[in-house]
PDB file of C-alpha atoms in Angstrom:
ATOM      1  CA  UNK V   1     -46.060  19.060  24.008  1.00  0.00           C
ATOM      2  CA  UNK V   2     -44.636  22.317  25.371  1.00  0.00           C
ATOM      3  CA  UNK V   3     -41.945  23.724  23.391  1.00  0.00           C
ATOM      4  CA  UNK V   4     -38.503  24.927  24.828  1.00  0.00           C
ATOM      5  CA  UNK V   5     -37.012  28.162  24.187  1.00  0.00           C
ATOM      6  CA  UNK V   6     -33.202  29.153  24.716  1.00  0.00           C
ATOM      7  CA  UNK V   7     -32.685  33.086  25.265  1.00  0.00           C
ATOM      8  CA  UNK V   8     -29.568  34.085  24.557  1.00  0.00           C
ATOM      9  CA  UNK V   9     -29.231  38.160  25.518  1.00  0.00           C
ATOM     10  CA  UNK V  10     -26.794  39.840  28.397  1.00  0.00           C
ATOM     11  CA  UNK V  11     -29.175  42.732  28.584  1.00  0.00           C
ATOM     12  CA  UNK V  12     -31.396  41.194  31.560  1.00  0.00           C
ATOM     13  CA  UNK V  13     -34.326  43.550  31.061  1.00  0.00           C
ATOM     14  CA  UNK V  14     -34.744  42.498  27.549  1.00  0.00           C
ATOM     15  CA  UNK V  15     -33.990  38.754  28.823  1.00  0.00           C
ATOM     16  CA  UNK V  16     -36.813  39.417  31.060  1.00  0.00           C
ATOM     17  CA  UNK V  17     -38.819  41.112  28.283  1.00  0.00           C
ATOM     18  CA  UNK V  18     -38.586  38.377  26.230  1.00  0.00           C
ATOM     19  CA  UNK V  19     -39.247  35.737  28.685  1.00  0.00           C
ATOM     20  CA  UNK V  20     -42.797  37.801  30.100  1.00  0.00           C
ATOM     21  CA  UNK V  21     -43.481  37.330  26.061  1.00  0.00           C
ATOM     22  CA  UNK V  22     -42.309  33.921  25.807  1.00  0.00           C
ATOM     23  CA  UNK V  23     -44.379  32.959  28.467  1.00  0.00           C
ATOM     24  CA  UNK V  24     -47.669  34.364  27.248  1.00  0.00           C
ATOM     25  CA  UNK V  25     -47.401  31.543  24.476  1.00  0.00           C
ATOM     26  CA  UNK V  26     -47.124  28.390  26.900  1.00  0.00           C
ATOM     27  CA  UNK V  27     -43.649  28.058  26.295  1.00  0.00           C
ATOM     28  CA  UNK V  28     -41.245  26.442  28.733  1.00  0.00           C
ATOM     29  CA  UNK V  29     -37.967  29.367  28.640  1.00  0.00           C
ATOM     30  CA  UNK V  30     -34.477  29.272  30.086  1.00  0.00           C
ATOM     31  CA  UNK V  31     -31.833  32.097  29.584  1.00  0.00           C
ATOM     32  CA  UNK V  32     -28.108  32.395  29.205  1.00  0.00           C
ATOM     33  CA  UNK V  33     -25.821  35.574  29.001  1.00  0.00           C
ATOM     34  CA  UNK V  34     -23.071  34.605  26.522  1.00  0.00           C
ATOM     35  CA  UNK V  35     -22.816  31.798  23.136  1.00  0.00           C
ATOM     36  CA  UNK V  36     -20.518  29.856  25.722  1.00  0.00           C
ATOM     37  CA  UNK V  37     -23.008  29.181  27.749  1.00  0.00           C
ATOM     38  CA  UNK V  38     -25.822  28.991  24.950  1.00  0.00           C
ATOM     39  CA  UNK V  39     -23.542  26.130  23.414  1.00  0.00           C
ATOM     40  CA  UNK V  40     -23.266  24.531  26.653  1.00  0.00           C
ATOM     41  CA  UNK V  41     -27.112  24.258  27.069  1.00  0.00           C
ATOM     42  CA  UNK V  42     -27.656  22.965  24.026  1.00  0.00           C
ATOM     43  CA  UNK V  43     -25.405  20.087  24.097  1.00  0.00           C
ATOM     44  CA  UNK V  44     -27.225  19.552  27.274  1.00  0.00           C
ATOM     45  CA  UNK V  45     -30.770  19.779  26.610  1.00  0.00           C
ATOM     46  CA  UNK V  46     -33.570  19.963  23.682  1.00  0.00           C
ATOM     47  CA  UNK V  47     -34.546  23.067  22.805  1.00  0.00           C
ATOM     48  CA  UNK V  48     -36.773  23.899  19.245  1.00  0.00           C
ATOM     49  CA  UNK V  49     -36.313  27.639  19.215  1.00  0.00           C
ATOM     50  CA  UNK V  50     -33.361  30.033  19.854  1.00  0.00           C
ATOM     51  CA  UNK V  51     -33.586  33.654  20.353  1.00  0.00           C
ATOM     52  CA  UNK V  52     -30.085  35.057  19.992  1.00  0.00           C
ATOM     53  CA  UNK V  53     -28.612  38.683  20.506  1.00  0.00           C
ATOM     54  CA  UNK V  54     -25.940  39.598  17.824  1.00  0.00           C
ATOM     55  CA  UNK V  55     -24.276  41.658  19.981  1.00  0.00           C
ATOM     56  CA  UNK V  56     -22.959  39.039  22.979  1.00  0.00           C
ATOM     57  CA  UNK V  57     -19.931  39.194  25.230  1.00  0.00           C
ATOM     58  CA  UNK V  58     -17.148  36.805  23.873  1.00  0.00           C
ATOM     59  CA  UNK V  59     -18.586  34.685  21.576  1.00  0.00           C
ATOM     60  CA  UNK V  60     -20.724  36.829  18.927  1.00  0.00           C
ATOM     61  CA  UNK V  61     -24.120  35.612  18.311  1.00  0.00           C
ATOM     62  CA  UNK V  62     -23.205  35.119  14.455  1.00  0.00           C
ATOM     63  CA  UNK V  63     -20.426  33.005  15.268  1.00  0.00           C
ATOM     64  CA  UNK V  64     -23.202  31.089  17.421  1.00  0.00           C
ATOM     65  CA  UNK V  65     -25.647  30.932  15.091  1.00  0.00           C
ATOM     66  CA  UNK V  66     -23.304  29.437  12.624  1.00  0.00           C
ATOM     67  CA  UNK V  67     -22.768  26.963  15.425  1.00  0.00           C
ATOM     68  CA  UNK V  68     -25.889  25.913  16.184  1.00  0.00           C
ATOM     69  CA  UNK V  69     -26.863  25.237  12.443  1.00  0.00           C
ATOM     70  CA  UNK V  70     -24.078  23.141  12.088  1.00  0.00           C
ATOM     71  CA  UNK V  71     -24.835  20.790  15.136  1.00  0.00           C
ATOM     72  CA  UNK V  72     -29.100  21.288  14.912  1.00  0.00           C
ATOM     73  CA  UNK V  73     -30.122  22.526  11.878  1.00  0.00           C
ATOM     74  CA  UNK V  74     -33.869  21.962  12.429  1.00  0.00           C
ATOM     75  CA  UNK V  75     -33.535  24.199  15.753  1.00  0.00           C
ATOM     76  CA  UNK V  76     -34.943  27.495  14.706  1.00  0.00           C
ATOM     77  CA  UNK V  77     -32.855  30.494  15.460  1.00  0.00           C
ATOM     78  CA  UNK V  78     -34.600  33.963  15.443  1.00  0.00           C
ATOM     79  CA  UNK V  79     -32.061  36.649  16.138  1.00  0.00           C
ATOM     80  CA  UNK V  80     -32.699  39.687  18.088  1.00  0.00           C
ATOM     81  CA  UNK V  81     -30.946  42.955  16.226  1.00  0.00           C
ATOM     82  CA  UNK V  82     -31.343  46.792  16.477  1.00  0.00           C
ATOM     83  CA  UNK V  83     -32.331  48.260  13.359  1.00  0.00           C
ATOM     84  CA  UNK V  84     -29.043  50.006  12.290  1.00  0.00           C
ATOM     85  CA  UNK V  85     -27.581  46.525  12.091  1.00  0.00           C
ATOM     86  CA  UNK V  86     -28.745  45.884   8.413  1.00  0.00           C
ATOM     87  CA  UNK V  87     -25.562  43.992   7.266  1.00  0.00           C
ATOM     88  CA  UNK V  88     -25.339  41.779  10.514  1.00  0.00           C
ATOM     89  CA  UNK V  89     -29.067  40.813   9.705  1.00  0.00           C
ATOM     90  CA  UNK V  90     -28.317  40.213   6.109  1.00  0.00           C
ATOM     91  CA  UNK V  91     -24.842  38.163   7.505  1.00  0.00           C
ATOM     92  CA  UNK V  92     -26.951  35.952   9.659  1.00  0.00           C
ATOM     93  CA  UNK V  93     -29.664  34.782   7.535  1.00  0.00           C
ATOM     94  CA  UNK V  94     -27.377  33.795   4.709  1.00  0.00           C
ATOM     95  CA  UNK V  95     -25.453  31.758   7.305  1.00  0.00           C
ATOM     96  CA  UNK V  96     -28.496  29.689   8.307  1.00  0.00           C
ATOM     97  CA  UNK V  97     -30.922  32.095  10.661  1.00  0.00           C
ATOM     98  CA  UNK V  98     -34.798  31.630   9.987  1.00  0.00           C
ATOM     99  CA  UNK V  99     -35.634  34.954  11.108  1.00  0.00           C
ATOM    100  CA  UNK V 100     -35.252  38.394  12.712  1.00  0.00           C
ATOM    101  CA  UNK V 101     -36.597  40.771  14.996  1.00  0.00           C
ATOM    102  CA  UNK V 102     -35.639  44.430  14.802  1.00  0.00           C
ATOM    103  CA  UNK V 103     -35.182  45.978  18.803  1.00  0.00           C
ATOM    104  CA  UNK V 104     -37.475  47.873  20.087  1.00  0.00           C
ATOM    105  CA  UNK V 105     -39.989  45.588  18.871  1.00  0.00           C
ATOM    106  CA  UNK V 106     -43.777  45.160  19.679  1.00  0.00           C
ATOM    107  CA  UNK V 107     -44.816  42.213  21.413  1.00  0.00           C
ATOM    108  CA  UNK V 108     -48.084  41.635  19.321  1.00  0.00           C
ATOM    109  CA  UNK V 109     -45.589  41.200  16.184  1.00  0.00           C
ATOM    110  CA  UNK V 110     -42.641  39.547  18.238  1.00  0.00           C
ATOM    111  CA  UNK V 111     -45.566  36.914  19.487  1.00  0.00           C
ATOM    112  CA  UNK V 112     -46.716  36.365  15.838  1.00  0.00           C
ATOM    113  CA  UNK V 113     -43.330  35.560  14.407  1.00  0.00           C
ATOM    114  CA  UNK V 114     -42.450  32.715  17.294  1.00  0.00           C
ATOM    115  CA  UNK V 115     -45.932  31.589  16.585  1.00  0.00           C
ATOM    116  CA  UNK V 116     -44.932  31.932  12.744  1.00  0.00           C
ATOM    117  CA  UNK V 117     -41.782  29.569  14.025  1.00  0.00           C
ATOM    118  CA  UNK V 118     -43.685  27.402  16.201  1.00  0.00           C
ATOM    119  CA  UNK V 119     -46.349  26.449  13.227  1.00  0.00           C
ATOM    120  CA  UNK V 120     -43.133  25.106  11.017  1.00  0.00           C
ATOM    121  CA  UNK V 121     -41.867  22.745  14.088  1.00  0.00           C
ATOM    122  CA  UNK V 122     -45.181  21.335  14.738  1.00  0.00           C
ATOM    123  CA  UNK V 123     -45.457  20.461  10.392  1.00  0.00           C
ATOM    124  CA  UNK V 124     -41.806  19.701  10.406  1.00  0.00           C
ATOM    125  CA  UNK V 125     -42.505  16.952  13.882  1.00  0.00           C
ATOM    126  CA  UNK V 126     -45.920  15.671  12.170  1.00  0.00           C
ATOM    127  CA  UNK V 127     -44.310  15.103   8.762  1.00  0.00           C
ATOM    128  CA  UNK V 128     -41.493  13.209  10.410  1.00  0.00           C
ATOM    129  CA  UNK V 129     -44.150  10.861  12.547  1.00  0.00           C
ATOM    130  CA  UNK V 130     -44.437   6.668  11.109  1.00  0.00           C
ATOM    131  CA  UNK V 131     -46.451   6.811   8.296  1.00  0.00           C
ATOM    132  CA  UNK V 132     -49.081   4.961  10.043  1.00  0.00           C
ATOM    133  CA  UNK V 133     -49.784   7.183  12.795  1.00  0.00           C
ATOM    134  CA  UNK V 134     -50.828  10.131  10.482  1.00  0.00           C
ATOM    135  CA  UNK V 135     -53.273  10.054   7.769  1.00  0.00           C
ATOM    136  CA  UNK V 136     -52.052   8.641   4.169  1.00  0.00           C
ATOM    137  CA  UNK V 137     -51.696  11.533   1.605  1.00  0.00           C
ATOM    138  CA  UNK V 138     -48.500  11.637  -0.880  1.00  0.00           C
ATOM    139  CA  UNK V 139     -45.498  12.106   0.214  1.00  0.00           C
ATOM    140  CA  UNK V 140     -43.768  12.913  -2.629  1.00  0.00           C
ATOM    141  CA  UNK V 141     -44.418  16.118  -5.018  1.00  0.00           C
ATOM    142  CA  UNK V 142     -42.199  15.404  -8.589  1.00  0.00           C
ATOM    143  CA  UNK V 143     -41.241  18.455 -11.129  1.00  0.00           C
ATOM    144  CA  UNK V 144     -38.941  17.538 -13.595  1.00  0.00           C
ATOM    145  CA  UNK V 145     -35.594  17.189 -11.750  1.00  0.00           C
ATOM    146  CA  UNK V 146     -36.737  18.162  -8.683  1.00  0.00           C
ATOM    147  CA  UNK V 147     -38.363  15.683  -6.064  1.00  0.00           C
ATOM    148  CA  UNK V 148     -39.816  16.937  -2.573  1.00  0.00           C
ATOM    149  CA  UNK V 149     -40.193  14.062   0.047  1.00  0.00           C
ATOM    150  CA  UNK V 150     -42.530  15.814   2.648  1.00  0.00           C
ATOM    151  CA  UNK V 151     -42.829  12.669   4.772  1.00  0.00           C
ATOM    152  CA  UNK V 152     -38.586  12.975   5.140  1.00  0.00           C
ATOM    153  CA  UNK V 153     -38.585  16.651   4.518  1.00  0.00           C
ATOM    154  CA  UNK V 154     -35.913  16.262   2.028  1.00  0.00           C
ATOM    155  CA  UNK V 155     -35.501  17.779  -1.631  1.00  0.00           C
ATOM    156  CA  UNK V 156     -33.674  15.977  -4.415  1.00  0.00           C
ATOM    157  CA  UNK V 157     -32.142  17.628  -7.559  1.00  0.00           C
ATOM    158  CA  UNK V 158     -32.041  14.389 -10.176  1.00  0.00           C
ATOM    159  CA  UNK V 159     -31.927  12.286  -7.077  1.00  0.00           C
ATOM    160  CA  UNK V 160     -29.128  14.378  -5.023  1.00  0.00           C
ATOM    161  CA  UNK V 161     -29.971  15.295  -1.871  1.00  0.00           C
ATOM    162  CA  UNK V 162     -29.733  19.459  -1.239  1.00  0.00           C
ATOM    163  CA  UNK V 163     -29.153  20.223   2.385  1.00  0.00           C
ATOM    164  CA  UNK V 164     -31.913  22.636   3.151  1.00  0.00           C
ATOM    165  CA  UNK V 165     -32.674  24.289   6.765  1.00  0.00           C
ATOM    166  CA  UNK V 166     -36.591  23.894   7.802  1.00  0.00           C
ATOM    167  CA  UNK V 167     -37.339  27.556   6.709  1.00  0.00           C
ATOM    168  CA  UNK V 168     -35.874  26.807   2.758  1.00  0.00           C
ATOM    169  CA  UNK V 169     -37.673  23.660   2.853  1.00  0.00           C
ATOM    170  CA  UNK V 170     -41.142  25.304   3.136  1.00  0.00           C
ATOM    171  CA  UNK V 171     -40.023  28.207   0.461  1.00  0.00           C
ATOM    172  CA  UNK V 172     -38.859  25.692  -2.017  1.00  0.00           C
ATOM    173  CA  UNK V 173     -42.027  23.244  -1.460  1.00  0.00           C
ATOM    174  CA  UNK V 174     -44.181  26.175  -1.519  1.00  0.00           C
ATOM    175  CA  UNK V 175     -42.794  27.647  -4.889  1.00  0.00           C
ATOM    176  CA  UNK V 176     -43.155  23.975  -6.448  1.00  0.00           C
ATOM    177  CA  UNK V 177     -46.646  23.971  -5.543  1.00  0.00           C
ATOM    178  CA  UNK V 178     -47.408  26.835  -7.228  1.00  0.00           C
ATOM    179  CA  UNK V 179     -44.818  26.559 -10.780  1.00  0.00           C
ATOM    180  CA  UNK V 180     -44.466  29.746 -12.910  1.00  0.00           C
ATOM    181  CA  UNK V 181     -47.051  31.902 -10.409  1.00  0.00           C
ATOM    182  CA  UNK V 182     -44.883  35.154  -9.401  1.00  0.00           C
ATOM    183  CA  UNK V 183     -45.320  36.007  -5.748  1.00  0.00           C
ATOM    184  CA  UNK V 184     -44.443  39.318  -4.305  1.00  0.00           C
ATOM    185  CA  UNK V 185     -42.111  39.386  -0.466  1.00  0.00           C
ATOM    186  CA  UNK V 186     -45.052  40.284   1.012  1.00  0.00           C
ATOM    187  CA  UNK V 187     -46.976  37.094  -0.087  1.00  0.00           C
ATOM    188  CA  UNK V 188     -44.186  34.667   0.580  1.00  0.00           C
ATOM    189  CA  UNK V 189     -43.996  36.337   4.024  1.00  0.00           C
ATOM    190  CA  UNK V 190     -47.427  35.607   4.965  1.00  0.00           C
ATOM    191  CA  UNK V 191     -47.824  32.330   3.225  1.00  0.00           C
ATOM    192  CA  UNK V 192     -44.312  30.924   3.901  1.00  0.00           C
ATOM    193  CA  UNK V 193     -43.310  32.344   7.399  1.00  0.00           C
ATOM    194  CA  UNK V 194     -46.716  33.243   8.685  1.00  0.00           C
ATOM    195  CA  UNK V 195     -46.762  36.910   9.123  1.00  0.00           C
ATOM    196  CA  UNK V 196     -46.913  39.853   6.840  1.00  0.00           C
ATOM    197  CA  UNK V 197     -45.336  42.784   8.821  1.00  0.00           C
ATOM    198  CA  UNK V 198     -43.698  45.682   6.095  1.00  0.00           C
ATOM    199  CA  UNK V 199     -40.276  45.925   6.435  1.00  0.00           C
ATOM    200  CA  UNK V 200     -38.380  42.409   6.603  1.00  0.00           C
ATOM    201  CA  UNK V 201     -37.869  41.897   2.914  1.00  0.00           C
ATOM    202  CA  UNK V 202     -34.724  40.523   3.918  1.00  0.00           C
ATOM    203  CA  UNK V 203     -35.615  37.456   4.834  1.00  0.00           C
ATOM    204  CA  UNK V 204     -37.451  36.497   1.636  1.00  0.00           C
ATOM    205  CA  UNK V 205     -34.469  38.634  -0.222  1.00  0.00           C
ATOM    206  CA  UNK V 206     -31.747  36.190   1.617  1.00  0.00           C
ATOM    207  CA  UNK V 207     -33.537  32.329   1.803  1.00  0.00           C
ATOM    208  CA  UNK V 208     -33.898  32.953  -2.118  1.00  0.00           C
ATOM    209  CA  UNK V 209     -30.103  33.645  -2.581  1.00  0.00           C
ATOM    210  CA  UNK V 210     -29.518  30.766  -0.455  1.00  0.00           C
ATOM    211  CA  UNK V 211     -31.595  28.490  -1.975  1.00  0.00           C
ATOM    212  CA  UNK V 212     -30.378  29.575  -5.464  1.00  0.00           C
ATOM    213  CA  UNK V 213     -26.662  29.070  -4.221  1.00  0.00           C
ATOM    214  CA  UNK V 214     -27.511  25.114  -3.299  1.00  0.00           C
ATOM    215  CA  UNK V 215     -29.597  24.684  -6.459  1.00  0.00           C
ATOM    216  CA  UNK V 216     -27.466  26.768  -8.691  1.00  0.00           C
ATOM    217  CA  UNK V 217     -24.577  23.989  -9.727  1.00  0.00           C
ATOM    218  CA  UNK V 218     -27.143  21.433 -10.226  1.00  0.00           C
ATOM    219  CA  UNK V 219     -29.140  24.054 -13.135  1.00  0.00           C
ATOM    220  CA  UNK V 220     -28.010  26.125 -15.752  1.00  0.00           C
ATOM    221  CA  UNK V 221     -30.889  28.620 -15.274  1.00  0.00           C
ATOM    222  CA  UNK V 222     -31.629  29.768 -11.644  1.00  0.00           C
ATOM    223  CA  UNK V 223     -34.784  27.511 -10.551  1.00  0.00           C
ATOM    224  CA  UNK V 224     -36.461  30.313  -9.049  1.00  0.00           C
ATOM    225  CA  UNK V 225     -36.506  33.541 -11.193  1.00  0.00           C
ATOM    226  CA  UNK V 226     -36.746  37.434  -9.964  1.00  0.00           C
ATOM    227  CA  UNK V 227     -39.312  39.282 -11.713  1.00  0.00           C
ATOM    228  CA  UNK V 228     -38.055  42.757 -11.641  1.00  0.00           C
ATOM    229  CA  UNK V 229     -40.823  45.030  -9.910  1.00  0.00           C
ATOM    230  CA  UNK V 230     -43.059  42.171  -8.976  1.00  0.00           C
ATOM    231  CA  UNK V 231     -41.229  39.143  -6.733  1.00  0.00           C
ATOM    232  CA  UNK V 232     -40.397  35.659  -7.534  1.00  0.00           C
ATOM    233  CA  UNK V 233     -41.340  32.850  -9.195  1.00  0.00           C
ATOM    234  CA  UNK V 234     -40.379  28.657  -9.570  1.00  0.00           C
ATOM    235  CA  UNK V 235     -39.391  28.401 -13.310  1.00  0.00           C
ATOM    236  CA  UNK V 236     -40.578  24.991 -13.747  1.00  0.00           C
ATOM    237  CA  UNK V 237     -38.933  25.023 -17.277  1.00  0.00           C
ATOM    238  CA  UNK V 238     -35.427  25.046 -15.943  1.00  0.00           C
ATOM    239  CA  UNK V 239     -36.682  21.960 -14.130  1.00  0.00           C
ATOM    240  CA  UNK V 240     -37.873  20.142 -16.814  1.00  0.00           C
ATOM    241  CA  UNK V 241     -34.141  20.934 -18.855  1.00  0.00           C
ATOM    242  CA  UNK V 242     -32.287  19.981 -15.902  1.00  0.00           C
ATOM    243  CA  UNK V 243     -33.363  16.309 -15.663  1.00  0.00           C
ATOM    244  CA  UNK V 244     -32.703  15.787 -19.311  1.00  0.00           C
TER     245      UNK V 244
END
């Protein structure tokens, strides 16, 4: 099935930049100006991925991302920034965004992160398929208070269910998978998002204060520790003391 892009960018040679790209990949790609008419689109149509411009006429593209991830939260949204907009990057991926890319960009490592995007729709759309259309594995991966339903894509904390976007789903599941092994931002990047291009630490550095925001009332330790110098790891102990 060809997937549907929504570019949302009043430059129009960027627009058209990104579409060329877009293209390359097979996707099917429409284009607004402004979040008015982004909004609009989506309440009109399906779309998996959004590529949104911070900086938009009326309607700022944080303001929109916020929106989106409140109506679709499984639509990914991958916002376009210049590099001097650190704290607008930082804003938008604790509000809900799976990703950025940094303008100028290269279109061999813009390609590989809506590929990187692309992979976790096409595991997020098999997982959710009847059970018997797809091959029987478990479903279910148990450590101490926490439960990870990968059939629903949903993760309990002693059976109450934390609202997680599609990109904290993976880093969670991935961490309990691997309980107590420290991984560095560069290793989550390529093992979680797909890509492992220098210089986006942020958006390990943000999902993991996310995460430990929705996780943190539910534990008295954090459930996934930083180890100064090295990266992070799933403390499964704090687990195992939390469903006590």
């Amino acid at each position: 099935m060809q997937h549907k892009v929504l570019i949302v960018e009043d430059d129009l040679d960027i627009a058209g930049l990104v579409q060329v790209h877009l293209k390359e990949l097979a996707l099917d790609v429409e284009h607004v100006s402004d979040g008015e008419s982004a909004m609009a689109k989506l309440m009109q149509d399906h779309f998996d991925i959004v590529l949104l411009d911070i900086m938009l006429p009326g309607m700022d593209g944080l303001s929109v991302c916020r929106e989106i991830k409140s109506l679709f939260p499984h639509i990914s949204v991958v916002l376009l920034t210049s590099k001097s907009s650190e704290m607008d990057r930082v804003i938008g991926l604790e509000i809900g965004a799976d990703d950025y890319i940094c303008k100028p960009f290269s279109y061999r490592e813009f390609q590989a992160r809506i590929k990187a995007q692309i992979r976790h729709i096409k595991l997020l759309k098999m997982q959710q398929q009847p059970t018997d259309t797809i091959a029987t594995a478990p479903t279910a991966l148990m450590l101490g208070a926490l439960q990870i339903d990968t059939g629903g894509h949903e993760v309990f904390i002693n059976d109450q269910l934390i609202d997680l976007t599609a990109t904290e789903f993976d880093l969670i599941h991935f961490f309990a998978k691997h309980p107590n092994q420290v991984f560095s931002r560069a290793q989550l990047l390529e093992s979680v998002w797909g890509y492992d291009h220098s210089g986006y630490e942020h958006t390990v550095n943000s999902h993991i204060n996310r995460l430990r925001s929705k996780l943190g009332n539910l534990c008295q330790q954090d459930i996934i520790e930083t180890v100064w110098g090295v990266g992070y790891k799933l403390n499964a102990k704090s687990l195992q003391q939390a469903s006590l």
